[in-house]
C-alpha positions as YAML, in Angstrom:
chain: A
units: angstrom
residues:
- id: 1
  name: MET
  ca: [-75.37, 74.45, 15.44]
- id: 2
  name: SER
  ca: [-73.36, 77.64, 15.41]
- id: 3
  name: ARG
  ca: [-71.12, 78.65, 18.32]
- id: 4
  name: ALA
  ca: [-73.73, 81.25, 19.36]
- id: 5
  name: ASP
  ca: [-76.41, 78.52, 19.41]
- id: 6
  name: LEU
  ca: [-74.20, 76.33, 21.59]
- id: 7
  name: LEU
  ca: [-73.47, 79.16, 24.03]
- id: 8
  name: ALA
  ca: [-77.20, 79.85, 24.35]
- id: 9
  name: HIS
  ca: [-77.98, 76.15, 24.83]
- id: 10
  name: LYS
  ca: [-78.03, 75.03, 28.48]
- id: 11
  name: GLY
  ca: [-76.25, 71.80, 27.49]
- id: 12
  name: TYR
  ca: [-73.11, 73.68, 26.42]
- id: 13
  name: TYR
  ca: [-71.63, 73.22, 29.90]
- id: 14
  name: PRO
  ca: [-71.99, 70.22, 32.23]
- id: 15
  name: GLN
  ca: [-74.98, 70.47, 34.55]
- id: 16
  name: SER
  ca: [-74.09, 71.45, 38.12]
- id: 17
  name: CYS
  ca: [-74.39, 68.78, 40.78]
- id: 18
  name: ALA
  ca: [-73.32, 70.89, 43.76]
- id: 19
  name: GLU
  ca: [-75.62, 69.39, 46.40]
- id: 20
  name: ARG
  ca: [-76.05, 65.93, 44.84]
- id: 21
  name: ARG
  ca: [-74.11, 62.67, 44.92]
- id: 22
  name: VAL
  ca: [-74.90, 61.89, 41.26]
- id: 23
  name: CYS
  ca: [-73.78, 64.18, 38.44]
- id: 24
  name: THR
  ca: [-75.69, 63.82, 35.18]
- id: 25
  name: PHE
  ca: [-73.74, 64.25, 31.95]
- id: 26
  name: THR
  ca: [-75.78, 64.61, 28.76]
- id: 27
  name: GLY
  ca: [-76.19, 66.91, 25.80]
- id: 28
  name: PRO
  ca: [-74.26, 68.35, 22.89]
- id: 29
  name: GLY
  ca: [-71.30, 69.47, 24.93]
- id: 30
  name: GLY
  ca: [-69.09, 72.45, 24.34]
- id: 31
  name: GLU
  ca: [-65.56, 73.21, 25.48]
- id: 32
  name: VAL
  ca: [-63.85, 69.83, 25.85]
- id: 33
  name: TRP
  ca: [-61.43, 70.95, 28.57]
- id: 34
  name: VAL
  ca: [-64.35, 72.20, 30.70]
- id: 35
  name: TRP
  ca: [-66.24, 68.89, 30.49]
- id: 36
  name: GLU
  ca: [-63.16, 66.74, 31.10]
- id: 37
  name: GLY
  ca: [-62.00, 68.89, 34.02]
- id: 38
  name: TYR
  ca: [-65.46, 68.85, 35.58]
- id: 39
  name: ALA
  ca: [-65.63, 65.06, 35.27]
- id: 40
  name: ARG
  ca: [-62.23, 64.65, 36.97]
- id: 41
  name: ALA
  ca: [-63.11, 67.12, 39.74]
- id: 42
  name: MET
  ca: [-66.43, 65.42, 40.52]
- id: 43
  name: LEU
  ca: [-64.79, 61.98, 40.59]
- id: 44
  name: MET
  ca: [-62.19, 63.30, 43.04]
- id: 45
  name: GLU
  ca: [-65.06, 64.51, 45.26]
- id: 46
  name: GLY
  ca: [-66.35, 60.93, 45.30]
- id: 47
  name: LYS
  ca: [-69.44, 61.60, 43.19]
- id: 48
  name: THR
  ca: [-71.05, 59.24, 40.72]
- id: 49
  name: LEU
  ca: [-71.05, 60.41, 37.11]
- id: 50
  name: LEU
  ca: [-74.16, 59.25, 35.25]
- id: 51
  name: PHE
  ca: [-73.96, 59.53, 31.48]
- id: 52
  name: LYS
  ca: [-77.40, 59.38, 29.84]
- id: 53
  name: GLY
  ca: [-79.44, 60.35, 26.82]
- id: 54
  name: LYS
  ca: [-77.59, 61.71, 23.80]
- id: 55
  name: CYS
  ca: [-74.00, 62.28, 24.87]
- id: 56
  name: GLN
  ca: [-72.26, 64.13, 22.07]
- id: 57
  name: SER
  ca: [-68.87, 65.65, 21.40]
- id: 58
  name: ALA
  ca: [-67.44, 67.06, 24.66]
- id: 59
  name: CYS
  ca: [-69.84, 64.91, 26.71]
- id: 60
  name: TYR
  ca: [-68.48, 61.80, 24.99]
- id: 61
  name: LEU
  ca: [-64.87, 62.89, 25.47]
- id: 62
  name: ALA
  ca: [-65.62, 63.60, 29.15]
- id: 63
  name: TYR
  ca: [-66.91, 60.01, 29.41]
- id: 64
  name: LEU
  ca: [-63.66, 58.65, 27.95]
- id: 65
  name: GLU
  ca: [-61.63, 60.84, 30.32]
- id: 66
  name: ALA
  ca: [-63.77, 59.80, 33.31]
- id: 67
  name: VAL
  ca: [-63.36, 56.09, 32.57]
- id: 68
  name: LYS
  ca: [-59.59, 56.53, 32.24]
- id: 69
  name: PHE
  ca: [-59.41, 58.64, 35.42]
- id: 70
  name: ASP
  ca: [-61.70, 56.26, 37.35]
- id: 71
  name: ALA
  ca: [-59.47, 53.32, 36.41]
- id: 72
  name: LYS
  ca: [-56.61, 55.06, 38.22]
- id: 73
  name: GLY
  ca: [-58.45, 54.67, 41.53]
- id: 74
  name: SER
  ca: [-60.51, 57.82, 42.00]
- id: 75
  name: PRO
  ca: [-63.07, 57.73, 44.84]
- id: 76
  name: GLY
  ca: [-65.98, 58.34, 42.42]
- id: 77
  name: ARG
  ca: [-67.78, 56.03, 39.99]
- id: 78
  name: VAL
  ca: [-68.80, 56.17, 36.35]
- id: 79
  name: GLU
  ca: [-72.18, 54.79, 35.25]
- id: 80
  name: VAL
  ca: [-74.05, 54.71, 31.95]
- id: 81
  name: ALA
  ca: [-77.85, 54.76, 31.93]
- id: 82
  name: PRO
  ca: [-79.71, 52.26, 29.73]
- id: 83
  name: GLY
  ca: [-80.43, 53.69, 26.29]
- id: 84
  name: THR
  ca: [-77.54, 56.15, 26.34]
- id: 85
  name: VAL
  ca: [-76.18, 56.96, 22.89]
- id: 86
  name: PHE
  ca: [-72.59, 58.18, 22.55]
- id: 87
  name: TYR
  ca: [-71.68, 60.18, 19.47]
- id: 88
  name: ASN
  ca: [-68.03, 60.18, 18.44]
- id: 89
  name: HIS
  ca: [-66.28, 63.49, 18.56]
- id: 90
  name: LYS
  ca: [-65.18, 64.64, 15.12]
- id: 91
  name: PRO
  ca: [-62.85, 67.60, 15.39]
- id: 92
  name: TYR
  ca: [-62.75, 70.12, 12.60]
- id: 93
  name: LEU
  ca: [-60.45, 72.97, 11.69]
- id: 94
  name: LEU
  ca: [-61.76, 76.48, 12.09]
- id: 95
  name: ARG
  ca: [-59.02, 77.80, 9.81]
- id: 96
  name: GLN
  ca: [-56.83, 76.15, 7.26]
...
């Protein structure tokens, strides 16, 4: 996927969970800092983060950040749905 494809894809950013207690995290991901920050913010609001489906790249890194943040005593919870597949993030250089 090109950057333009990712920006056009609704899974580029975490899905909003404004009026819900459970925030679903899934998809190809995009900007890592956005996903990680959103995960931390939702945990601080006491929401449950549900990782499901294909969780790739930034989604996977947000999961790792959420687990680490949750272990520090945040009011939220982290859950993983059955059948969830995590894909390791493999960074690459844009320029050499």
